[in-house]
Amino acid sequence: MTQYKNLIAGEWVAGTTEVKNINPSDTDDVIGTASYASVKQVADAIAAARAALPKWNVGTTQLRSDALSAISNELFSRREELGELLAREEGKTRAEAIGEVGRAANIFRFFSGEVLRMRGETLASVRPGIDVTITRDPVGVIGVITPWNFPIAIPAWKIAPALAFGNAVVFKPSELTPGSAWALADIISRSGVPAGVFNLVHGTGALVGDAILSGVDAITFTGSIKTGRQIVQRATERMIHVQAEMGGKNPLIVLDDADFDIAVNCAVDGSFFQTGQRCTASSRLIVTEGIHDRFVHAVAERLGKIMTDHALKAGTQVGPVVDQRQLDQDLRYIDIGVSEGAKVLVKGELLKRPTPGHFLSPTLFTESTNQMQINREEIFGPVAAVIRAKNYEEALHIANDTPFGLSAGICTTSQKHARHFQQHSEAGLTMLNLATAGLDYHVPFGGRKASSYGPREQGTYALEFYTIVKTSYLSV
Ligand code: UN1
């Protein structure tokens, strides 16, 4: 069994408590143990990162590009093995997990190029004999706090730009997925990144997350609204850079004129793949009258055939829920939906499989209203609710009537409605004839309202968070 230690100042060190990493497809399978760092060790990691900054932040363009490229290469060449580890600890299917490792590899490859494309501007001053240059400096030590649902891709899209633009990192992964984080840290530690520039600390948000927040120069977080809000408040108090990506309650509108098969595919994929455990999942299916009945029956029929089973079993389409706590939350929301009067067209069942795991089949509510709790709050499981709409205008109103604003989709063949939706959706991402989840790795990602706070992640836009603008006046 592997012990996932902490990486501090280039050394692998044990922490103070050992916590088991359990396979959600088979709770008898203990994959490894995570060694939780103490508050003092987190402070050591921050100090090591700060001390290492001069080795990394200026004049290291080639070194940084090469290191990121080496990380990418190793991720690509080990994608099957790392995908299996990821599927085993998180519960997404092997194919989904291998795809995620490939995504992480592509992200590092993208940012290994971005290192070389750092640029500034030169302007003439309004005063004669003076030039003004505008350049970008690294921010310093970045705290990276990530969730369990994309345990290698989300760390990649935070760590890659942090390192690319010359920052040092202290990384705390989710307690539920320490194995993928440890594997990534191991790869980074052998990539040519100098000791201390990248540090990994395991532990809880309350202890380790809090200790990170007290010492870093910037914090990037993906996770729940509740934690995100606390992090933003603390970071603002300390006046440090903050970026938080939180939940969603993403609408998928299906209009009467939609291509029927595309619409059904978008709904099934967006709502249920990856067990619905995506902040971009389509949890509200807003369907107009003319197509409603045919559409909900086709989705229900597809759900009846979906195979929910062990993440590593051939043929599994939906893996288990990540842990008992999340399963309890999913079941609680299913009960809430029933008590609120939504109709249960497909009822999620706890499934018995050869291995003990958290297997929950998909749930589809129909005849729900947008005011119901199941349509206001993020469930984060294989549960979707259909809301009937009279026409496009009402559907758009419902789609935007939410505290969230991450992703929003529409299935239609009408150019007029597609264009209007793109302009009037109040979400950070809009999708036409596509699922609300499943994104490219080289373009900006982020939401509005309660979904996100701070600058966008990913693509060239990542520069905004990971650098600080410097304006220099030169009298020559
Ligand atoms: C995707 O839909 O491909 O936690 C990515 C999440 C998001 C990432 C979604 N931050 O689900």
CSV table of N, CA, C and O and ligand atoms in Angstrom, one decimal, residues 103 147 149-150 154 157 222 245-246 277-280 380 406 436-439 445 457, ligand 1:
chain,number,residue,atom,x,y,z
A,103,ARG,N,-6.1,15.2,-20.6
A,103,ARG,CA,-6.4,16.6,-20.5
A,103,ARG,C,-5.4,17.3,-19.7
A,103,ARG,O,-4.9,18.4,-20.0
A,147,PRO,N,-10.7,20.2,-5.6
A,147,PRO,CA,-11.7,19.2,-5.2
A,147,PRO,C,-11.4,17.8,-5.7
A,147,PRO,O,-10.4,17.6,-6.4
A,149,ASN,N,-13.4,15.9,-7.7
A,149,ASN,CA,-14.1,15.4,-8.9
A,149,ASN,C,-13.3,15.4,-10.2
A,149,ASN,O,-13.6,14.7,-11.1
A,150,PHE,N,-12.3,16.3,-10.2
A,150,PHE,CA,-11.3,16.2,-11.3
A,150,PHE,C,-9.9,16.2,-10.7
A,150,PHE,O,-9.2,17.3,-10.7
A,154,ILE,N,-8.0,19.5,-12.6
A,154,ILE,CA,-8.1,20.8,-11.9
A,154,ILE,C,-6.8,21.2,-11.3
A,154,ILE,O,-6.3,22.3,-11.6
A,157,TRP,N,-4.7,22.5,-14.2
A,157,TRP,CA,-5.0,23.9,-14.8
A,157,TRP,C,-4.8,25.0,-13.8
A,157,TRP,O,-4.8,26.2,-14.2
A,222,THR,N,-11.1,25.6,-6.1
A,222,THR,CA,-12.3,25.1,-6.8
A,222,THR,C,-13.0,24.1,-5.7
A,222,THR,O,-12.3,23.3,-5.1
A,245,GLU,N,-13.7,29.0,-7.9
A,245,GLU,CA,-14.7,28.4,-8.9
A,245,GLU,C,-15.5,27.5,-8.0
A,245,GLU,O,-15.0,26.6,-7.4
A,246,MET,N,-16.8,27.7,-8.0
A,246,MET,CA,-17.7,27.0,-7.1
A,246,MET,C,-18.8,26.3,-7.9
A,246,MET,O,-18.5,25.7,-9.0
A,277,GLN,N,-21.3,14.4,-11.1
A,277,GLN,CA,-20.4,15.0,-10.2
A,277,GLN,C,-19.5,16.0,-10.9
A,277,GLN,O,-18.3,16.0,-10.8
A,278,ARG,N,-20.1,17.0,-11.6
A,278,ARG,CA,-19.4,18.0,-12.3
A,278,ARG,C,-20.1,19.3,-12.0
A,278,ARG,O,-21.3,19.4,-12.0
A,279,CYS,N,-19.3,20.4,-11.7
A,279,CYS,CA,-20.0,21.7,-11.5
A,279,CYS,C,-20.6,22.2,-12.7
A,279,CYS,O,-21.5,23.1,-12.7
A,280,THR,N,-20.3,21.6,-13.9
A,280,THR,CA,-20.9,22.0,-15.1
A,280,THR,C,-22.1,21.1,-15.5
A,280,THR,O,-22.6,21.2,-16.6
A,380,PHE,N,-25.0,17.7,-7.0
A,380,PHE,CA,-23.7,17.1,-7.3
A,380,PHE,C,-23.8,15.6,-7.4
A,380,PHE,O,-22.9,14.9,-6.9
A,406,LEU,N,-22.7,29.3,-14.1
A,406,LEU,CA,-21.5,28.7,-14.6
A,406,LEU,C,-21.7,28.4,-16.1
A,406,LEU,O,-21.1,29.0,-17.0
A,436,THR,N,-23.7,20.8,-21.3
A,436,THR,CA,-23.2,22.0,-20.5
A,436,THR,C,-21.8,21.6,-19.9
A,436,THR,O,-21.1,22.5,-19.5
A,437,ALA,N,-21.5,20.3,-19.8
A,437,ALA,CA,-20.2,19.9,-19.3
A,437,ALA,C,-19.3,19.4,-20.4
A,437,ALA,O,-19.8,19.0,-21.5
A,438,GLY,N,-18.0,19.3,-20.1
A,438,GLY,CA,-17.1,18.9,-21.1
A,438,GLY,C,-16.5,20.0,-21.9
A,438,GLY,O,-17.1,20.6,-22.8
A,439,LEU,N,-15.3,20.4,-21.5
A,439,LEU,CA,-14.7,21.7,-22.0
A,439,LEU,C,-13.4,21.5,-22.6
A,439,LEU,O,-12.7,20.5,-22.3
A,445,PHE,N,-12.2,29.6,-18.7
A,445,PHE,CA,-13.3,28.8,-18.0
A,445,PHE,C,-13.7,29.6,-16.7
A,445,PHE,O,-12.8,30.1,-16.0
A,457,GLU,N,-10.0,31.3,-15.3
A,457,GLU,CA,-8.9,30.3,-15.3
A,457,GLU,C,-8.7,29.8,-16.8
A,457,GLU,O,-9.6,30.0,-17.6
B,1,UN1,C1,-15.8,19.9,-17.5
B,1,UN1,O1,-17.1,20.0,-17.5
B,1,UN1,O2,-15.2,19.3,-18.4
B,1,UN1,O3,-15.5,20.9,-10.9
B,1,UN1,C2,-15.0,20.5,-16.4
B,1,UN1,C3,-16.0,21.0,-12.1
B,1,UN1,C4,-15.5,22.0,-13.0
B,1,UN1,C5,-14.8,21.5,-14.2
B,1,UN1,C6,-15.7,21.0,-15.2
B,1,UN1,N1,-14.6,22.9,-12.3
B,1,UN1,O4,-16.8,20.1,-12.4
